[in-house]
Coordinates of C-alpha atoms in Angstrom, one line a residue:
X1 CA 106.5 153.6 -64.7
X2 CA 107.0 157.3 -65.7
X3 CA 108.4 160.2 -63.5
X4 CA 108.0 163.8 -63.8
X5 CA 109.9 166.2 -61.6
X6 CA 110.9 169.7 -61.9
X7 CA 114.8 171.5 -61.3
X8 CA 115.0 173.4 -58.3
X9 CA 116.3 176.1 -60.8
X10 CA 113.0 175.6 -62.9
X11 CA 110.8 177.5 -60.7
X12 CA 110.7 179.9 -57.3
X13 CA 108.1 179.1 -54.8
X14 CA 107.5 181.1 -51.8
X15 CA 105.2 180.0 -48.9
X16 CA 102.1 182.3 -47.4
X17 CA 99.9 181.9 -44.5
X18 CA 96.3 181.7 -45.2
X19 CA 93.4 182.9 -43.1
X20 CA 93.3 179.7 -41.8
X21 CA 96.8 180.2 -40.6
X22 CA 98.0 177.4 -43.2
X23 CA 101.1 177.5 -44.7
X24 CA 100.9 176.9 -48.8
X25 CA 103.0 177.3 -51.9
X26 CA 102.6 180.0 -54.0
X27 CA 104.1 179.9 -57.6
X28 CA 106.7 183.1 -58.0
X29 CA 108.1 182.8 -61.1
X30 CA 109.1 180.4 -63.5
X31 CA 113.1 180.5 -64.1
X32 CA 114.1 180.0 -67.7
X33 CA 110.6 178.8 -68.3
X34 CA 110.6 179.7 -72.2
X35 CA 113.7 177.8 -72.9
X36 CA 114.0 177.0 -76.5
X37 CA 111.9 177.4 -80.0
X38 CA 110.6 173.8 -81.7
X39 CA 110.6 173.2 -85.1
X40 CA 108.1 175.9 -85.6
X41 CA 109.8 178.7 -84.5
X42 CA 106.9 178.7 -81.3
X43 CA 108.6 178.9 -77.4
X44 CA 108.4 175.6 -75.8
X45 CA 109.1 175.1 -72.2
X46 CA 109.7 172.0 -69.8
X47 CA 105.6 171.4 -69.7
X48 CA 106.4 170.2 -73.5
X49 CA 107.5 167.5 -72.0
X50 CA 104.5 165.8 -70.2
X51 CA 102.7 163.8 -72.1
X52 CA 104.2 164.2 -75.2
X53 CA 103.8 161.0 -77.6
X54 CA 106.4 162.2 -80.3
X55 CA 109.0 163.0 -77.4
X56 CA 108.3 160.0 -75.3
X57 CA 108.6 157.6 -78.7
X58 CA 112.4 158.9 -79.0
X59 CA 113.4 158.5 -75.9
X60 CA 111.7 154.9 -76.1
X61 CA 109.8 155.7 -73.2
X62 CA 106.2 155.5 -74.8
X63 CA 103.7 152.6 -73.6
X64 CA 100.9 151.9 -76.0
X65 CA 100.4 148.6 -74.6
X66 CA 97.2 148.8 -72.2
X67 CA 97.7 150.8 -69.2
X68 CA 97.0 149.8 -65.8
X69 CA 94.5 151.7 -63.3
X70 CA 96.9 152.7 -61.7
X71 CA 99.0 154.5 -64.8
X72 CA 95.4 156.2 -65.2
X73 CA 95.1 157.2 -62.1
X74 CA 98.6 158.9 -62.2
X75 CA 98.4 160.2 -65.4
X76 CA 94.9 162.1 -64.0
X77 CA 96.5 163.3 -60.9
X78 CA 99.6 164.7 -62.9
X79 CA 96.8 166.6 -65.5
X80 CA 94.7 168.0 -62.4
X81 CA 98.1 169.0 -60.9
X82 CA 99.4 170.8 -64.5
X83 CA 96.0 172.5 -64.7
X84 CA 96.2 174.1 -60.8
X85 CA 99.5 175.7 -62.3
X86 CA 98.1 177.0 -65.1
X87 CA 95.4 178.8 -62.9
X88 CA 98.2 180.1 -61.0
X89 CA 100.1 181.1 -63.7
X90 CA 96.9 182.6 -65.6
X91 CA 96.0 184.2 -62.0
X92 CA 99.5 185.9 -62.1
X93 CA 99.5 187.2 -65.9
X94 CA 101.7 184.6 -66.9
X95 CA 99.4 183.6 -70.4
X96 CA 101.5 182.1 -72.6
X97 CA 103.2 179.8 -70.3
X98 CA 99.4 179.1 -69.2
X99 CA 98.4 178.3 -72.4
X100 CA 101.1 175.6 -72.4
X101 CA 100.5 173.9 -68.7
X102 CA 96.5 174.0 -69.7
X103 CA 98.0 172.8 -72.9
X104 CA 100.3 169.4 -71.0
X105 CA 97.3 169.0 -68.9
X106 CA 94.9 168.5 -71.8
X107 CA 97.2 165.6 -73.2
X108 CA 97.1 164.0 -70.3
X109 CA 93.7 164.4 -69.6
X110 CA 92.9 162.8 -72.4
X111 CA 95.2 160.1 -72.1
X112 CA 93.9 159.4 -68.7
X113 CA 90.3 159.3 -69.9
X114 CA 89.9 159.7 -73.3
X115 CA 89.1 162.7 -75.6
X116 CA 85.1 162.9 -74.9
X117 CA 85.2 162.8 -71.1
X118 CA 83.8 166.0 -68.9
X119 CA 87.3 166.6 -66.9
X120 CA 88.5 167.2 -71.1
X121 CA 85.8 169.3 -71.2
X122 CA 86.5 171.6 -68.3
X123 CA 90.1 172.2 -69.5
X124 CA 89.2 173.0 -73.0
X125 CA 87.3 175.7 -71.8
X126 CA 89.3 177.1 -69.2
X127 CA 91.6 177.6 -72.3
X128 CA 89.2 179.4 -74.3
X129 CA 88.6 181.0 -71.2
X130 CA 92.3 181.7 -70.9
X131 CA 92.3 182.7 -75.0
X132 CA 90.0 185.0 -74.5
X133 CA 91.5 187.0 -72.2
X134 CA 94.7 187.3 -74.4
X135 CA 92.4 189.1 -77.0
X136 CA 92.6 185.0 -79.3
X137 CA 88.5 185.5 -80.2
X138 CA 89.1 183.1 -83.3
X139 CA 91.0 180.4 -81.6
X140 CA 88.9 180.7 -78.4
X141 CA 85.8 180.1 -80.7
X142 CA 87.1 177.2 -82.2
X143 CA 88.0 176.0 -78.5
X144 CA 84.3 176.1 -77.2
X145 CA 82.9 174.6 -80.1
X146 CA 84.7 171.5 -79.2
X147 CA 84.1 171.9 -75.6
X148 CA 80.1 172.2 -76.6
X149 CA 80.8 169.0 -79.0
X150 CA 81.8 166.9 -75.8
X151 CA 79.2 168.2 -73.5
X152 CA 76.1 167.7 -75.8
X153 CA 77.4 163.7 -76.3
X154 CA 78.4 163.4 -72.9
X155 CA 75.4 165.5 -70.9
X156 CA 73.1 166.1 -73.7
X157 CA 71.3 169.5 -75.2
X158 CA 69.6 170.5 -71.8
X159 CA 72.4 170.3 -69.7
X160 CA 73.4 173.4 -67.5
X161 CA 77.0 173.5 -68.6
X162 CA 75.5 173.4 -72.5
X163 CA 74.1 176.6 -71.2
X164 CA 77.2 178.0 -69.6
X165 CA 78.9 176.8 -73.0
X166 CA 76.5 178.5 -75.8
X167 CA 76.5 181.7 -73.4
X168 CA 80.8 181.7 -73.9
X169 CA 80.2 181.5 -77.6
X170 CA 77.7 184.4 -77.5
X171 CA 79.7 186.4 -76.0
X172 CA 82.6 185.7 -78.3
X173 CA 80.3 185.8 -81.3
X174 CA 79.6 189.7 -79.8
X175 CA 83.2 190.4 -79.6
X176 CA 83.8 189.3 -83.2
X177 CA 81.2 191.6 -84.2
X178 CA 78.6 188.9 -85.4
X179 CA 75.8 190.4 -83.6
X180 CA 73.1 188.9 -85.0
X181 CA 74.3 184.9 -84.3
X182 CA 75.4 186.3 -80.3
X183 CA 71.3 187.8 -79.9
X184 CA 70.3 183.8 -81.6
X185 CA 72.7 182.6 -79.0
X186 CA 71.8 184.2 -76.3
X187 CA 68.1 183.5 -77.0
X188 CA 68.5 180.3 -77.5
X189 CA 70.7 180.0 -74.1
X190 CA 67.5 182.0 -71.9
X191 CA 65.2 179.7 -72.6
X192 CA 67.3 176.6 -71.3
X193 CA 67.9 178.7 -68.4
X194 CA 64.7 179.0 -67.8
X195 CA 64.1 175.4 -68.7
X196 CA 66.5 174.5 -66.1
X197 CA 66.4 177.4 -63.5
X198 CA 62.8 179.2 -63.4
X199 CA 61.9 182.3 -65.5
X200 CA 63.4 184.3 -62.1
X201 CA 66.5 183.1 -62.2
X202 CA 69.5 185.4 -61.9
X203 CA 71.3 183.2 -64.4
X204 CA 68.5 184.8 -67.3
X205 CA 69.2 188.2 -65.5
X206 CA 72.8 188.2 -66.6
X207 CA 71.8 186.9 -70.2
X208 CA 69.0 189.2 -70.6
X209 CA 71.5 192.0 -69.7
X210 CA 74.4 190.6 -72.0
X211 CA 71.5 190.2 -75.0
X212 CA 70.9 194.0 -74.2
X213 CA 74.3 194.8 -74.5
X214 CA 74.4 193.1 -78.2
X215 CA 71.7 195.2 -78.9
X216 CA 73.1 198.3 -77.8
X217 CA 76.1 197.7 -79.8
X218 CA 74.3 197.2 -83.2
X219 CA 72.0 200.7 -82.4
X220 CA 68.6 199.2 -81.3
X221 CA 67.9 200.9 -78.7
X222 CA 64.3 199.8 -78.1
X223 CA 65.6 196.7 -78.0
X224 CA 68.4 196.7 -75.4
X225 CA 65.7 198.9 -73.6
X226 CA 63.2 195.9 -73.8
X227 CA 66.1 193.5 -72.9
X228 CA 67.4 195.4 -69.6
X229 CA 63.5 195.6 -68.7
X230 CA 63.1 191.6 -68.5
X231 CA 66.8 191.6 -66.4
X232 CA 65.1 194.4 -64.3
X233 CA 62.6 192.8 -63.2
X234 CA 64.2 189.3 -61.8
X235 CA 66.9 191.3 -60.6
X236 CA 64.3 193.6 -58.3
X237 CA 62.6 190.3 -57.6
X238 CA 65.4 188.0 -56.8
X239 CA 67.3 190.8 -54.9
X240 CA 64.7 193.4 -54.1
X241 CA 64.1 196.9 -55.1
X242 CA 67.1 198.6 -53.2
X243 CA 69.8 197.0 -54.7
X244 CA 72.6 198.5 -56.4
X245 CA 72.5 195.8 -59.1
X246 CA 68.9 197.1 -59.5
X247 CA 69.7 201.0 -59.8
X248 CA 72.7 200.4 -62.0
X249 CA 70.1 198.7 -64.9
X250 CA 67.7 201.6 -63.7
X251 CA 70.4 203.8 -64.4
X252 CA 71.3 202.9 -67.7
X253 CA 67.8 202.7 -69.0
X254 CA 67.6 206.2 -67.5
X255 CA 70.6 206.6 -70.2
X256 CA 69.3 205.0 -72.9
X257 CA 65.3 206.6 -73.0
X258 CA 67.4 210.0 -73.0
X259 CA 69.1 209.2 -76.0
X260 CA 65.6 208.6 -77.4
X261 CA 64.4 211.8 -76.1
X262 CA 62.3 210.4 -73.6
X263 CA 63.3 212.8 -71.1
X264 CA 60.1 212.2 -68.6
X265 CA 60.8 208.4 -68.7
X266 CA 64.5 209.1 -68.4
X267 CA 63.7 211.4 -65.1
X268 CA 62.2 208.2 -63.6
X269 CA 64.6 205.6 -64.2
X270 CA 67.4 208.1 -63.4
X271 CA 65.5 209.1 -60.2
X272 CA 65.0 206.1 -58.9
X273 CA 68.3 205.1 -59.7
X274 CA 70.0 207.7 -57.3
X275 CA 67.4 206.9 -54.7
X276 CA 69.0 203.7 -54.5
X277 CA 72.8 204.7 -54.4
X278 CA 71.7 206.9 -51.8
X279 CA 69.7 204.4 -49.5
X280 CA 72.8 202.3 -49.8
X281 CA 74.6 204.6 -48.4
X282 CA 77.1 205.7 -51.3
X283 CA 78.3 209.1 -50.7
X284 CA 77.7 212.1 -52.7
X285 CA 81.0 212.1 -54.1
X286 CA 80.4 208.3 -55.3
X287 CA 81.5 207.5 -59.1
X288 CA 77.8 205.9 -59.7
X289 CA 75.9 208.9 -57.8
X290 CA 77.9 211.8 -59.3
X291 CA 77.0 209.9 -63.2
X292 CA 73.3 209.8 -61.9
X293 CA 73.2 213.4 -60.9
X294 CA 75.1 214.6 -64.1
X295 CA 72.3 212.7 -65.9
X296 CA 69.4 214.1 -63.8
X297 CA 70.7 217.5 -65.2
X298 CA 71.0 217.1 -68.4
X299 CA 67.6 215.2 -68.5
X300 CA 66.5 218.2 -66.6
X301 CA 67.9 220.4 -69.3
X302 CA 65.7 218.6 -72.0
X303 CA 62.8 218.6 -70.0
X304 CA 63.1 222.9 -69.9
X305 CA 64.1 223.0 -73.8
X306 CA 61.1 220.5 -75.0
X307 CA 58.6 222.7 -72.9
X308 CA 59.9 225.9 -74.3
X309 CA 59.7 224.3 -77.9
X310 CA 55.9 223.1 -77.4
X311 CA 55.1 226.6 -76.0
X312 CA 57.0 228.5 -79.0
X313 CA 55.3 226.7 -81.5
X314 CA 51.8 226.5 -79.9
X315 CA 52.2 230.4 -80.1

């Protein structure tokens, strides 16, 4: 059997008490963690070694004869445990040595239970996750494509975490500036949400909103205007007409119909919108309330100088 431990001088844990007055280990630091460059020139660090075929066959420690259940089981426990100190590690800033636990547990994910099984799935795309955050759009495309590749042969097309998956690829697609495949993608993912979850669902809310941010982006504004209308109105029906979710889309159509000179339409959405700060309670001197009354101005302004302009040139 194989055994993996870690140097006291590897890594510094300290202990906390949670609100359920439990003591647990909290990751500090990891000591020396980029220790050396491979072949490559790339930093390697001790979670190189779990896993690692090519290691494991010069040390004469690799098993290809036909594991046990019990091996299997190990092996998974020792993946789930490298991926918990990723998050930690990814919680704390700590990305590239992140990428490389995420990295050890996917090898031995996928030597516990092969290359097409959901657990693979679910680290693959906590690395994209992971890769997008370090500003990797490229790489953490290439990472959900393979993610969606397991969970349409494993789940099949109508499957909620196909959803989650296309609506990760949208958003990268945006961010790599190939608007017009994100709006396909995030088409494509609303109507499986509603498929799955009801045309009411918050779920198409937040894709609605996201579609209307693509569109926003490329300069239609009629529509991302028609695209924050359909998140509108689940959000005022899933969370009712008071809430600040609801005034912040009010508010930013309010936004969006001024740019289009549509200052009476404007008025109302930008109205409304403070009405709602205020009946939550936000105080005058609130970020989102003094942005709403800056707007009412200005809309205000527009309204005056379009009325002068019709009277001038009735005269």
């Amino acid at each position: 059997s194989r055994c993996f431990s870690m140097s006291p001088q590897s890594a510094v844990f300290s202990s906390f008490e949670n609100e359920q007055g439990e003591m647990e280990l909290y990751l500090d630091s990891l000591k020396g963690g980029i220790t050396q460059e491979d072949s490559a020139g790339a930093p390697s660090t001790f979670y190189d070694s779990f896993f690692n075929d090519n290691l494991e066959e010069e040390l004469g420690t690799l098993n290809t004869s036909k594991k046990s259940k019990r091996n299997e089981i190990a092996d998974m426990d020792i993946a789930m445990t490298l991926h918990q100190i990723a998050q930690v590690h990814r919680r704390q800033g700590d990305h590239t040595i992140a990428l490389m636990a995420y990295r050890a547990a996917l090898r031995g994910m996928k030597r516990a239970v092969g290359p097409h099984h959901p657990n693979v799935a679910a680290i693959l795309g906590n690395i994209g996750n992971l890769q997008k955050e370090m500003g990797d759009m490229d790489a953490a495309y290439i990472i959900y494509q393979e993610v969606l590749g397991i969970e349409t042969y494993r789940l099949g097309l109508g499957h909620p975490e196909v959803a989650v998956t296309l609506h990760n690829i949208a958003t990268i697609e945006s961010a790599r500036g190939e608007h017009d495949n994100a709006i396909k993608l995030y088409k494509q993912v609303m109507e499986l949400q509603k498929k799955l979850f009801g045309p009411d669902h918050l779920s198409v809310a937040v894709t609605a909103s996201c579609t209307g941010d693509v569109y926003e982006q490329m300069g239609d504004i009629r529509g991302a205007m028609n695209a924050y209308e359909e998140a509108l109105k689940i959000r005022t029906n899933v969370l009712g007409r008071h809430h600040m979710e609801v005034g912040r889309i009010l508010h930013k159509l309010g936004r969006m119909a001024a740019g289009r000179g549509e200052n009476r339409i404007a008025d109302s959405y930008v109205a409304r919108a403070l009405m709602i700060y205020r009946f939550n309670k936000s105080g005058e001197d609130h970020p989102w309330v003094l942005e709403a009354k800056r707007d009412a101005a200005d809309i205000d302004a527009g309204l005056a100088l379009g009325k002068h302009g019709k009277d001038y040139m009735e005269c």
